[in-house]
Amino acid sequence: MTTATSALPLTFSAEVAKARENAAPIVALESTIITHGMPYPQNLEVARQVEQDIRDAGAVPATIAVIRGALHIGLDDDQLSDLAQAKDVAKLSRADMAVCIASGGTGATTVAATMIAANLAGIEVFATGGIGGVHKGAEDSFDISADLMELAQTPVTVIAAGAKAILDVPKTLEVLETQGVPVITVGQDSFPAFWSAGSDLQSPLRLDDAAALAKAHRTRAAMGLPGGQLVANPIPAAEEIPADELAPIIAQAQSEADAQGVHGKGVTPFLLQRIFELTEGRSLTANIALVRNNARLGAKIAANLVNLPR
């Protein structure tokens, strides 16, 4: 393990440290998908699989987590295994990340926290599953993910299969537009709907390959514009769950959450679990497929960025 010299020391894995020395492409990965996304040992298997997808596509993976107060940029296999089995791991976002580090805690990074850490480490690309956004009923609850504000201020390209389909996606897109975040769909005009490749929502922007996405990232930086860009990468059609099939399932899960008084941070895990049950596990299979697809695209974007002047 190698520790960087800075006001906030970052602990790099040997693999990531070598990639930095060689100016090789690096793709950041979040860790809440490991600690809060699926059970052990499947979470470890998927984490290893996604990291290998990035290596196979020509880049280096950097899974990010806070472990006993140290901000780790890249985990070795033992650390990955330990995290996959850890209990009571904090779920870190912008608001609580510093407190966890300062108090010597252990926490897994959400989209917002991973973007912050990636930027501190000089990593420009981050692949995830889906971003958070505006929750249904937000006009009353004001429940809006910190991910959206992070995209507006932290210069990292985030690859996702859209926003999580349990959210109010039209309002999510409106907030991103208000915040000046480029929302770029890859290869199609409709905005992807996470488990489904398409939706009835028009994507704000479209680009068709990794080279163009890398150039857009660099151009934004050259213009002095704050924030990153959201790359919406549709799940492969062969692995999607069609939107018309999912819509009544999501509605049923939301109705049950309302009836049981589930609110705040409890809403998302409740809905995802019920959708998993109602789709007989297909939602998780699709989730794994889209994360791997995003990782592969992230590696290609990172490889293109290496060849573009800063």
PDB file of C-alpha atoms in Angstrom:
ATOM      1  CA  MET A   1       0.000   0.000   0.000  1.00  0.00           C
ATOM      2  CA  THR A   2       1.216   3.486  -0.840  1.00  0.00           C
ATOM      3  CA  THR A   3       0.080   6.662   0.893  1.00  0.00           C
ATOM      4  CA  ALA A   4       0.039  10.007  -0.918  1.00  0.00           C
ATOM      5  CA  THR A   5       1.431  13.138   0.681  1.00  0.00           C
ATOM      6  CA  SER A   6      -1.349  15.719   0.972  1.00  0.00           C
ATOM      7  CA  ALA A   7      -3.442  17.559   3.533  1.00  0.00           C
ATOM      8  CA  LEU A   8      -5.713  14.527   3.478  1.00  0.00           C
ATOM      9  CA  PRO A   9      -3.601  11.379   2.961  1.00  0.00           C
ATOM     10  CA  LEU A  10      -5.021   8.998   0.398  1.00  0.00           C
ATOM     11  CA  THR A  11      -4.114   5.338   0.611  1.00  0.00           C
ATOM     12  CA  PHE A  12      -3.593   3.863  -2.852  1.00  0.00           C
ATOM     13  CA  SER A  13      -3.601   0.166  -3.618  1.00  0.00           C
ATOM     14  CA  ALA A  14      -0.406  -1.127  -5.231  1.00  0.00           C
ATOM     15  CA  GLU A  15      -2.247  -1.550  -8.548  1.00  0.00           C
ATOM     16  CA  VAL A  16      -3.600   2.014  -8.551  1.00  0.00           C
ATOM     17  CA  ALA A  17      -0.271   3.482  -7.396  1.00  0.00           C
ATOM     18  CA  LYS A  18       1.478   1.810 -10.321  1.00  0.00           C
ATOM     19  CA  ALA A  19      -1.192   3.056 -12.747  1.00  0.00           C
ATOM     20  CA  ARG A  20      -0.687   6.612 -11.461  1.00  0.00           C
ATOM     21  CA  GLU A  21       3.083   6.366 -11.916  1.00  0.00           C
ATOM     22  CA  ASN A  22       2.593   5.135 -15.487  1.00  0.00           C
ATOM     23  CA  ALA A  23      -0.206   7.610 -16.332  1.00  0.00           C
ATOM     24  CA  ALA A  24      -2.431   4.634 -17.139  1.00  0.00           C
ATOM     25  CA  PRO A  25      -6.225   4.992 -17.361  1.00  0.00           C
ATOM     26  CA  ILE A  26      -8.067   4.491 -14.048  1.00  0.00           C
ATOM     27  CA  VAL A  27     -11.792   4.037 -13.377  1.00  0.00           C
ATOM     28  CA  ALA A  28     -13.257   4.707  -9.939  1.00  0.00           C
ATOM     29  CA  LEU A  29     -15.870   2.350  -8.466  1.00  0.00           C
ATOM     30  CA  GLU A  30     -18.176   2.929  -5.504  1.00  0.00           C
ATOM     31  CA  SER A  31     -18.379   0.535  -2.555  1.00  0.00           C
ATOM     32  CA  THR A  32     -22.003   0.786  -1.394  1.00  0.00           C
ATOM     33  CA  ILE A  33     -22.909  -1.692  -4.110  1.00  0.00           C
ATOM     34  CA  ILE A  34     -20.737  -4.157  -2.144  1.00  0.00           C
ATOM     35  CA  THR A  35     -21.920  -3.353   1.381  1.00  0.00           C
ATOM     36  CA  HIS A  36     -25.545  -2.399   0.732  1.00  0.00           C
ATOM     37  CA  GLY A  37     -26.361  -3.752  -2.719  1.00  0.00           C
ATOM     38  CA  MET A  38     -26.385  -7.537  -2.431  1.00  0.00           C
ATOM     39  CA  PRO A  39     -25.610 -10.362   0.010  1.00  0.00           C
ATOM     40  CA  TYR A  40     -22.283 -12.101   0.587  1.00  0.00           C
ATOM     41  CA  PRO A  41     -20.718 -13.903  -1.272  1.00  0.00           C
ATOM     42  CA  GLN A  42     -22.487 -12.610  -4.385  1.00  0.00           C
ATOM     43  CA  ASN A  43     -21.384  -9.055  -3.613  1.00  0.00           C
ATOM     44  CA  LEU A  44     -17.727 -10.105  -3.581  1.00  0.00           C
ATOM     45  CA  GLU A  45     -18.078 -12.116  -6.786  1.00  0.00           C
ATOM     46  CA  VAL A  46     -19.677  -9.172  -8.583  1.00  0.00           C
ATOM     47  CA  ALA A  47     -17.105  -6.689  -7.243  1.00  0.00           C
ATOM     48  CA  ARG A  48     -14.280  -8.877  -8.530  1.00  0.00           C
ATOM     49  CA  GLN A  49     -16.080  -9.361 -11.848  1.00  0.00           C
ATOM     50  CA  VAL A  50     -16.582  -5.622 -12.399  1.00  0.00           C
ATOM     51  CA  GLU A  51     -12.953  -4.875 -11.550  1.00  0.00           C
ATOM     52  CA  GLN A  52     -11.842  -7.533 -14.023  1.00  0.00           C
ATOM     53  CA  ASP A  53     -14.124  -6.086 -16.723  1.00  0.00           C
ATOM     54  CA  ILE A  54     -12.241  -2.792 -16.353  1.00  0.00           C
ATOM     55  CA  ARG A  55      -8.846  -4.516 -16.584  1.00  0.00           C
ATOM     56  CA  ASP A  56      -9.962  -6.491 -19.640  1.00  0.00           C
ATOM     57  CA  ALA A  57     -11.033  -3.229 -21.305  1.00  0.00           C
ATOM     58  CA  GLY A  58      -7.577  -1.700 -20.781  1.00  0.00           C
ATOM     59  CA  ALA A  59      -7.864   0.329 -17.576  1.00  0.00           C
ATOM     60  CA  VAL A  60      -7.242  -0.078 -13.837  1.00  0.00           C
ATOM     61  CA  PRO A  61     -10.121  -0.291 -11.325  1.00  0.00           C
ATOM     62  CA  ALA A  62     -10.078   1.807  -8.144  1.00  0.00           C
ATOM     63  CA  THR A  63     -12.768   0.722  -5.719  1.00  0.00           C
ATOM     64  CA  ILE A  64     -13.113   3.455  -3.110  1.00  0.00           C
ATOM     65  CA  ALA A  65     -13.938   3.082   0.603  1.00  0.00           C
ATOM     66  CA  VAL A  66     -13.090   4.496   4.011  1.00  0.00           C
ATOM     67  CA  ILE A  67     -11.475   1.826   6.222  1.00  0.00           C
ATOM     68  CA  ARG A  68     -10.667   2.668   9.819  1.00  0.00           C
ATOM     69  CA  GLY A  69     -10.388   6.349   9.025  1.00  0.00           C
ATOM     70  CA  ALA A  70      -8.236   5.970   5.894  1.00  0.00           C
ATOM     71  CA  LEU A  71      -9.596   6.952   2.492  1.00  0.00           C
ATOM     72  CA  HIS A  72      -8.645   4.079   0.206  1.00  0.00           C
ATOM     73  CA  ILE A  73      -8.322   4.584  -3.544  1.00  0.00           C
ATOM     74  CA  GLY A  74      -8.313   1.002  -4.749  1.00  0.00           C
ATOM     75  CA  LEU A  75      -8.646  -2.095  -2.588  1.00  0.00           C
ATOM     76  CA  ASP A  76      -6.577  -5.255  -2.691  1.00  0.00           C
ATOM     77  CA  ASP A  77      -8.424  -8.559  -2.760  1.00  0.00           C
ATOM     78  CA  ASP A  78      -8.221  -9.140   0.999  1.00  0.00           C
ATOM     79  CA  GLN A  79      -9.697  -5.693   1.669  1.00  0.00           C
ATOM     80  CA  LEU A  80     -12.417  -6.294  -0.893  1.00  0.00           C
ATOM     81  CA  SER A  81     -13.262  -9.596   0.794  1.00  0.00           C
ATOM     82  CA  ASP A  82     -13.274  -8.040   4.266  1.00  0.00           C
ATOM     83  CA  LEU A  83     -15.547  -5.205   3.138  1.00  0.00           C
ATOM     84  CA  ALA A  84     -17.946  -7.644   1.484  1.00  0.00           C
ATOM     85  CA  GLN A  85     -18.396  -9.415   4.837  1.00  0.00           C
ATOM     86  CA  ALA A  86     -18.314  -6.359   7.123  1.00  0.00           C
ATOM     87  CA  LYS A  87     -21.323  -5.489   9.279  1.00  0.00           C
ATOM     88  CA  ASP A  88     -22.737  -2.064  10.170  1.00  0.00           C
ATOM     89  CA  VAL A  89     -20.725  -0.240   7.508  1.00  0.00           C
ATOM     90  CA  ALA A  90     -21.704   3.429   7.197  1.00  0.00           C
ATOM     91  CA  LYS A  91     -23.168   4.615   3.889  1.00  0.00           C
ATOM     92  CA  LEU A  92     -21.181   7.751   3.094  1.00  0.00           C
ATOM     93  CA  SER A  93     -22.187  10.818   1.128  1.00  0.00           C
ATOM     94  CA  ARG A  94     -20.875  14.398   1.087  1.00  0.00           C
ATOM     95  CA  ALA A  95     -22.448  15.283   4.451  1.00  0.00           C
ATOM     96  CA  ASP A  96     -20.904  12.522   6.569  1.00  0.00           C
ATOM     97  CA  MET A  97     -17.731  11.458   4.770  1.00  0.00           C
ATOM     98  CA  ALA A  98     -15.357  13.784   6.639  1.00  0.00           C
ATOM     99  CA  VAL A  99     -16.782  12.824  10.037  1.00  0.00           C
ATOM    100  CA  CYS A 100     -16.272   9.125   9.261  1.00  0.00           C
ATOM    101  CA  ILE A 101     -12.641   9.731   8.285  1.00  0.00           C
ATOM    102  CA  ALA A 102     -11.926  12.017  11.244  1.00  0.00           C
ATOM    103  CA  SER A 103     -13.424   9.579  13.754  1.00  0.00           C
ATOM    104  CA  GLY A 104     -11.584   6.551  12.377  1.00  0.00           C
ATOM    105  CA  GLY A 105     -14.725   4.915  11.050  1.00  0.00           C
ATOM    106  CA  THR A 106     -15.400   2.526   8.172  1.00  0.00           C
ATOM    107  CA  GLY A 107     -17.801   3.484   5.431  1.00  0.00           C
ATOM    108  CA  ALA A 108     -18.797   2.617   1.885  1.00  0.00           C
ATOM    109  CA  THR A 109     -19.017   5.398  -0.671  1.00  0.00           C
ATOM    110  CA  THR A 110     -22.161   6.417  -2.535  1.00  0.00           C
ATOM    111  CA  VAL A 111     -22.058   8.160  -5.924  1.00  0.00           C
ATOM    112  CA  ALA A 112     -21.452  11.580  -4.337  1.00  0.00           C
ATOM    113  CA  ALA A 113     -18.713  10.360  -1.977  1.00  0.00           C
ATOM    114  CA  THR A 114     -17.002   8.361  -4.719  1.00  0.00           C
ATOM    115  CA  MET A 115     -16.931  11.434  -6.960  1.00  0.00           C
ATOM    116  CA  ILE A 116     -15.316  13.473  -4.166  1.00  0.00           C
ATOM    117  CA  ALA A 117     -12.663  10.816  -3.527  1.00  0.00           C
ATOM    118  CA  ALA A 118     -11.982  10.260  -7.233  1.00  0.00           C
ATOM    119  CA  ASN A 119     -11.453  13.971  -7.748  1.00  0.00           C
ATOM    120  CA  LEU A 120      -9.061  14.144  -4.775  1.00  0.00           C
ATOM    121  CA  ALA A 121      -7.095  11.304  -6.371  1.00  0.00           C
ATOM    122  CA  GLY A 122      -7.052  12.850  -9.846  1.00  0.00           C
ATOM    123  CA  ILE A 123      -9.350  10.177 -11.318  1.00  0.00           C
ATOM    124  CA  GLU A 124     -11.669  11.591 -13.971  1.00  0.00           C
ATOM    125  CA  VAL A 125     -13.986   8.639 -14.669  1.00  0.00           C
ATOM    126  CA  PHE A 126     -16.351   6.765 -12.369  1.00  0.00           C
ATOM    127  CA  ALA A 127     -18.606   3.857 -13.351  1.00  0.00           C
ATOM    128  CA  THR A 128     -21.654   2.980 -11.274  1.00  0.00           C
ATOM    129  CA  GLY A 129     -25.086   1.389 -11.673  1.00  0.00           C
ATOM    130  CA  GLY A 130     -27.553   4.253 -11.416  1.00  0.00           C
ATOM    131  CA  ILE A 131     -27.414   7.668  -9.810  1.00  0.00           C
ATOM    132  CA  GLY A 132     -29.736   8.858  -7.066  1.00  0.00           C
ATOM    133  CA  GLY A 133     -32.150  11.640  -7.831  1.00  0.00           C
ATOM    134  CA  VAL A 134     -35.484  13.198  -6.976  1.00  0.00           C
ATOM    135  CA  HIS A 135     -37.708  10.803  -5.048  1.00  0.00           C
ATOM    136  CA  LYS A 136     -41.394  10.534  -5.817  1.00  0.00           C
ATOM    137  CA  GLY A 137     -43.301  12.882  -3.544  1.00  0.00           C
ATOM    138  CA  ALA A 138     -40.276  15.184  -3.218  1.00  0.00           C
ATOM    139  CA  GLU A 139     -42.572  18.200  -3.495  1.00  0.00           C
ATOM    140  CA  ASP A 140     -43.650  17.293   0.047  1.00  0.00           C
ATOM    141  CA  SER A 141     -40.598  15.473   1.439  1.00  0.00           C
ATOM    142  CA  PHE A 142     -37.802  17.462  -0.284  1.00  0.00           C
ATOM    143  CA  ASP A 143     -36.055  14.079  -0.672  1.00  0.00           C
ATOM    144  CA  ILE A 144     -33.425  14.750  -3.344  1.00  0.00           C
ATOM    145  CA  SER A 145     -30.175  12.815  -3.576  1.00  0.00           C
ATOM    146  CA  ALA A 146     -26.878  14.610  -2.969  1.00  0.00           C
ATOM    147  CA  ASP A 147     -25.657  12.897  -6.150  1.00  0.00           C
ATOM    148  CA  LEU A 148     -27.276  15.605  -8.273  1.00  0.00           C
ATOM    149  CA  MET A 149     -25.533  18.497  -6.520  1.00  0.00           C
ATOM    150  CA  GLU A 150     -22.244  16.573  -6.635  1.00  0.00           C
ATOM    151  CA  LEU A 151     -22.518  16.256 -10.405  1.00  0.00           C
ATOM    152  CA  ALA A 152     -22.953  20.029 -10.528  1.00  0.00           C
ATOM    153  CA  GLN A 153     -19.710  20.779  -8.688  1.00  0.00           C
ATOM    154  CA  THR A 154     -17.230  17.894  -8.937  1.00  0.00           C
ATOM    155  CA  PRO A 155     -15.446  17.391 -12.300  1.00  0.00           C
ATOM    156  CA  VAL A 156     -15.853  13.648 -12.762  1.00  0.00           C
ATOM    157  CA  THR A 157     -17.546  11.858 -15.656  1.00  0.00           C
ATOM    158  CA  VAL A 158     -20.076   9.428 -14.194  1.00  0.00           C
ATOM    159  CA  ILE A 159     -21.285   6.474 -16.256  1.00  0.00           C
ATOM    160  CA  ALA A 160     -24.666   5.099 -15.159  1.00  0.00           C
ATOM    161  CA  ALA A 161     -27.635   3.333 -16.725  1.00  0.00           C
ATOM    162  CA  GLY A 162     -29.689   6.452 -16.021  1.00  0.00           C
ATOM    163  CA  ALA A 163     -31.290   7.303 -12.687  1.00  0.00           C
ATOM    164  CA  LYS A 164     -32.732   4.492 -10.575  1.00  0.00           C
ATOM    165  CA  ALA A 165     -36.161   3.678 -12.027  1.00  0.00           C
ATOM    166  CA  ILE A 166     -37.853   3.966  -8.607  1.00  0.00           C
ATOM    167  CA  LEU A 167     -37.226   7.744  -8.702  1.00  0.00           C
ATOM    168  CA  ASP A 168     -39.138  10.611 -10.268  1.00  0.00           C
ATOM    169  CA  VAL A 169     -36.972  10.613 -13.364  1.00  0.00           C
ATOM    170  CA  PRO A 170     -38.512  13.663 -15.123  1.00  0.00           C
ATOM    171  CA  LYS A 171     -37.901  15.795 -12.008  1.00  0.00           C
ATOM    172  CA  THR A 172     -34.397  14.342 -11.723  1.00  0.00           C
ATOM    173  CA  LEU A 173     -33.623  15.493 -15.262  1.00  0.00           C
ATOM    174  CA  GLU A 174     -35.070  18.924 -14.500  1.00  0.00           C
ATOM    175  CA  VAL A 175     -32.796  19.341 -11.465  1.00  0.00           C
ATOM    176  CA  LEU A 176     -29.759  18.259 -13.478  1.00  0.00           C
ATOM    177  CA  GLU A 177     -30.630  20.794 -16.172  1.00  0.00           C
ATOM    178  CA  THR A 178     -31.064  23.555 -13.587  1.00  0.00           C
ATOM    179  CA  GLN A 179     -27.656  22.678 -12.134  1.00  0.00           C
ATOM    180  CA  GLY A 180     -26.017  22.795 -15.557  1.00  0.00           C
ATOM    181  CA  VAL A 181     -25.069  19.120 -15.657  1.00  0.00           C
ATOM    182  CA  PRO A 182     -24.652  17.637 -19.163  1.00  0.00           C
ATOM    183  CA  VAL A 183     -26.780  14.483 -19.449  1.00  0.00           C
ATOM    184  CA  ILE A 184     -25.482  12.522 -22.420  1.00  0.00           C
ATOM    185  CA  THR A 185     -27.059   9.262 -23.560  1.00  0.00           C
ATOM    186  CA  VAL A 186     -24.873   6.838 -25.481  1.00  0.00           C
ATOM    187  CA  GLY A 187     -26.109   5.701 -28.863  1.00  0.00           C
ATOM    188  CA  GLN A 188     -29.826   6.519 -28.587  1.00  0.00           C
ATOM    189  CA  ASP A 189     -32.168   9.479 -28.266  1.00  0.00           C
ATOM    190  CA  SER A 190     -34.267   8.259 -25.324  1.00  0.00           C
ATOM    191  CA  PHE A 191     -33.024   8.459 -21.754  1.00  0.00           C
ATOM    192  CA  PRO A 192     -32.437   4.941 -20.374  1.00  0.00           C
ATOM    193  CA  ALA A 193     -34.547   3.727 -17.455  1.00  0.00           C
ATOM    194  CA  PHE A 194     -31.987   1.740 -15.455  1.00  0.00           C
ATOM    195  CA  TRP A 195     -33.318  -1.865 -15.698  1.00  0.00           C
ATOM    196  CA  SER A 196     -34.867  -0.926 -19.079  1.00  0.00           C
ATOM    197  CA  ALA A 197     -32.878   0.244 -22.080  1.00  0.00           C
ATOM    198  CA  GLY A 198     -35.273   2.987 -23.093  1.00  0.00           C
ATOM    199  CA  SER A 199     -38.041   5.230 -21.829  1.00  0.00           C
ATOM    200  CA  ASP A 200     -40.507   7.781 -23.157  1.00  0.00           C
ATOM    201  CA  LEU A 201     -38.183  10.579 -22.005  1.00  0.00           C
ATOM    202  CA  GLN A 202     -36.032  12.374 -24.557  1.00  0.00           C
ATOM    203  CA  SER A 203     -32.365  12.491 -23.607  1.00  0.00           C
ATOM    204  CA  PRO A 204     -31.011  16.046 -23.335  1.00  0.00           C
ATOM    205  CA  LEU A 205     -27.862  15.124 -25.289  1.00  0.00           C
ATOM    206  CA  ARG A 206     -26.526  12.204 -27.320  1.00  0.00           C
ATOM    207  CA  LEU A 207     -23.019  11.017 -28.210  1.00  0.00           C
ATOM    208  CA  ASP A 208     -22.159   7.691 -29.765  1.00  0.00           C
ATOM    209  CA  ASP A 209     -18.694   6.628 -28.620  1.00  0.00           C
ATOM    210  CA  ALA A 210     -16.101   6.835 -25.870  1.00  0.00           C
ATOM    211  CA  ALA A 211     -13.813   9.168 -27.815  1.00  0.00           C
ATOM    212  CA  ALA A 212     -16.546  11.790 -28.148  1.00  0.00           C
ATOM    213  CA  LEU A 213     -17.445  11.473 -24.456  1.00  0.00           C
ATOM    214  CA  ALA A 214     -13.813  11.945 -23.435  1.00  0.00           C
ATOM    215  CA  LYS A 215     -13.519  15.022 -25.654  1.00  0.00           C
ATOM    216  CA  ALA A 216     -16.682  16.503 -24.104  1.00  0.00           C
ATOM    217  CA  HIS A 217     -15.178  16.003 -20.629  1.00  0.00           C
ATOM    218  CA  ARG A 218     -11.961  17.784 -21.620  1.00  0.00           C
ATOM    219  CA  THR A 219     -13.803  20.597 -23.400  1.00  0.00           C
ATOM    220  CA  ARG A 220     -15.900  21.301 -20.322  1.00  0.00           C
ATOM    221  CA  ALA A 221     -12.771  21.579 -18.201  1.00  0.00           C
ATOM    222  CA  ALA A 222     -11.089  23.829 -20.767  1.00  0.00           C
ATOM    223  CA  MET A 223     -14.067  26.181 -20.594  1.00  0.00           C
ATOM    224  CA  GLY A 224     -13.694  26.454 -16.824  1.00  0.00           C
ATOM    225  CA  LEU A 225     -17.177  25.053 -16.208  1.00  0.00           C
ATOM    226  CA  PRO A 226     -17.673  23.435 -12.794  1.00  0.00           C
ATOM    227  CA  GLY A 227     -18.978  19.943 -12.268  1.00  0.00           C
ATOM    228  CA  GLY A 228     -18.924  16.723 -14.209  1.00  0.00           C
ATOM    229  CA  GLN A 229     -21.080  15.049 -16.804  1.00  0.00           C
ATOM    230  CA  LEU A 230     -23.560  12.213 -16.566  1.00  0.00           C
ATOM    231  CA  VAL A 231     -23.145   9.558 -19.236  1.00  0.00           C
ATOM    232  CA  ALA A 232     -26.350   7.535 -19.505  1.00  0.00           C
ATOM    233  CA  ASN A 233     -25.403   4.120 -20.888  1.00  0.00           C
ATOM    234  CA  PRO A 234     -28.395   1.895 -21.709  1.00  0.00           C
ATOM    235  CA  ILE A 235     -28.423  -1.655 -20.368  1.00  0.00           C
ATOM    236  CA  PRO A 236     -27.836  -4.146 -23.223  1.00  0.00           C
ATOM    237  CA  ALA A 237     -31.227  -4.980 -24.751  1.00  0.00           C
ATOM    238  CA  ALA A 238     -30.744  -8.722 -24.238  1.00  0.00           C
ATOM    239  CA  GLU A 239     -30.472  -8.200 -20.476  1.00  0.00           C
ATOM    240  CA  GLU A 240     -33.129  -5.561 -19.840  1.00  0.00           C
ATOM    241  CA  ILE A 241     -36.532  -5.844 -18.199  1.00  0.00           C
ATOM    242  CA  PRO A 242     -38.969  -3.986 -20.498  1.00  0.00           C
ATOM    243  CA  ALA A 243     -40.318  -0.744 -19.031  1.00  0.00           C
ATOM    244  CA  ASP A 244     -43.967  -1.693 -19.534  1.00  0.00           C
ATOM    245  CA  GLU A 245     -43.395  -4.862 -17.517  1.00  0.00           C
ATOM    246  CA  LEU A 246     -41.615  -3.009 -14.723  1.00  0.00           C
ATOM    247  CA  ALA A 247     -44.009  -0.080 -14.350  1.00  0.00           C
ATOM    248  CA  PRO A 248     -46.769  -1.941 -12.435  1.00  0.00           C
ATOM    249  CA  ILE A 249     -44.168  -3.708 -10.269  1.00  0.00           C
ATOM    250  CA  ILE A 250     -42.572  -0.400  -9.251  1.00  0.00           C
ATOM    251  CA  ALA A 251     -46.020   1.056  -8.590  1.00  0.00           C
ATOM    252  CA  GLN A 252     -46.930  -1.890  -6.343  1.00  0.00           C
ATOM    253  CA  ALA A 253     -43.673  -1.600  -4.385  1.00  0.00           C
ATOM    254  CA  GLN A 254     -44.202   2.145  -3.930  1.00  0.00           C
ATOM    255  CA  SER A 255     -47.778   1.582  -2.763  1.00  0.00           C
ATOM    256  CA  GLU A 256     -46.588  -0.933  -0.177  1.00  0.00           C
ATOM    257  CA  ALA A 257     -43.899   1.458   1.056  1.00  0.00           C
ATOM    258  CA  ASP A 258     -46.493   4.203   1.490  1.00  0.00           C
ATOM    259  CA  ALA A 259     -48.888   1.868   3.289  1.00  0.00           C
ATOM    260  CA  GLN A 260     -46.160   0.757   5.696  1.00  0.00           C
ATOM    261  CA  GLY A 261     -44.951   4.299   6.380  1.00  0.00           C
ATOM    262  CA  VAL A 262     -41.477   3.731   4.957  1.00  0.00           C
ATOM    263  CA  HIS A 263     -39.701   7.051   4.440  1.00  0.00           C
ATOM    264  CA  GLY A 264     -36.302   8.763   4.248  1.00  0.00           C
ATOM    265  CA  LYS A 265     -33.247   6.559   3.823  1.00  0.00           C
ATOM    266  CA  GLY A 266     -35.401   3.463   4.226  1.00  0.00           C
ATOM    267  CA  VAL A 267     -37.338   4.004   0.989  1.00  0.00           C
ATOM    268  CA  THR A 268     -34.707   2.949  -1.560  1.00  0.00           C
ATOM    269  CA  PRO A 269     -33.654  -0.359   0.081  1.00  0.00           C
ATOM    270  CA  PHE A 270     -37.324  -1.256   0.693  1.00  0.00           C
ATOM    271  CA  LEU A 271     -38.298  -0.617  -2.930  1.00  0.00           C
ATOM    272  CA  LEU A 272     -35.284  -2.432  -4.362  1.00  0.00           C
ATOM    273  CA  GLN A 273     -35.938  -5.478  -2.176  1.00  0.00           C
ATOM    274  CA  ARG A 274     -39.626  -5.625  -3.114  1.00  0.00           C
ATOM    275  CA  ILE A 275     -38.822  -5.226  -6.821  1.00  0.00           C
ATOM    276  CA  PHE A 276     -36.257  -8.028  -6.479  1.00  0.00           C
ATOM    277  CA  GLU A 277     -38.949 -10.250  -4.952  1.00  0.00           C
ATOM    278  CA  LEU A 278     -41.659  -9.291  -7.431  1.00  0.00           C
ATOM    279  CA  THR A 279     -39.370  -9.889 -10.436  1.00  0.00           C
ATOM    280  CA  GLU A 280     -38.139 -13.182  -8.926  1.00  0.00           C
ATOM    281  CA  GLY A 281     -34.559 -11.934  -8.903  1.00  0.00           C
ATOM    282  CA  ARG A 282     -34.487 -10.567 -12.444  1.00  0.00           C
ATOM    283  CA  SER A 283     -33.914  -7.007 -11.230  1.00  0.00           C
ATOM    284  CA  LEU A 284     -30.643  -8.004  -9.560  1.00  0.00           C
ATOM    285  CA  THR A 285     -29.486  -9.944 -12.629  1.00  0.00           C
ATOM    286  CA  ALA A 286     -30.182  -6.877 -14.765  1.00  0.00           C
ATOM    287  CA  ASN A 287     -28.450  -4.640 -12.226  1.00  0.00           C
ATOM    288  CA  ILE A 288     -25.266  -6.712 -12.426  1.00  0.00           C
ATOM    289  CA  ALA A 289     -25.382  -6.644 -16.232  1.00  0.00           C
ATOM    290  CA  LEU A 290     -25.725  -2.874 -16.407  1.00  0.00           C
ATOM    291  CA  VAL A 291     -22.945  -2.237 -13.872  1.00  0.00           C
ATOM    292  CA  ARG A 292     -20.568  -4.419 -15.897  1.00  0.00           C
ATOM    293  CA  ASN A 293     -21.620  -2.654 -19.102  1.00  0.00           C
ATOM    294  CA  ASN A 294     -20.928   0.734 -17.500  1.00  0.00           C
ATOM    295  CA  ALA A 295     -17.533  -0.424 -16.231  1.00  0.00           C
ATOM    296  CA  ARG A 296     -16.465  -1.438 -19.729  1.00  0.00           C
ATOM    297  CA  LEU A 297     -17.525   1.929 -21.168  1.00  0.00           C
ATOM    298  CA  GLY A 298     -15.787   3.732 -18.309  1.00  0.00           C
ATOM    299  CA  ALA A 299     -12.524   1.987 -19.164  1.00  0.00           C
ATOM    300  CA  LYS A 300     -12.804   3.103 -22.799  1.00  0.00           C
ATOM    301  CA  ILE A 301     -13.497   6.719 -21.813  1.00  0.00           C
ATOM    302  CA  ALA A 302     -10.566   6.701 -19.374  1.00  0.00           C
ATOM    303  CA  ALA A 303      -8.267   5.286 -22.068  1.00  0.00           C
ATOM    304  CA  ASN A 304      -9.296   8.077 -24.440  1.00  0.00           C
ATOM    305  CA  LEU A 305      -8.742  10.748 -21.775  1.00  0.00           C
ATOM    306  CA  VAL A 306      -5.137   9.613 -21.297  1.00  0.00           C
ATOM    307  CA  ASN A 307      -4.461  10.593 -24.905  1.00  0.00           C
ATOM    308  CA  LEU A 308      -6.062  14.038 -24.667  1.00  0.00           C
ATOM    309  CA  PRO A 309      -4.120  17.031 -23.306  1.00  0.00           C
ATOM    310  CA  ARG A 310      -5.432  18.464 -20.027  1.00  0.00           C
TER     311      ARG A 310
END
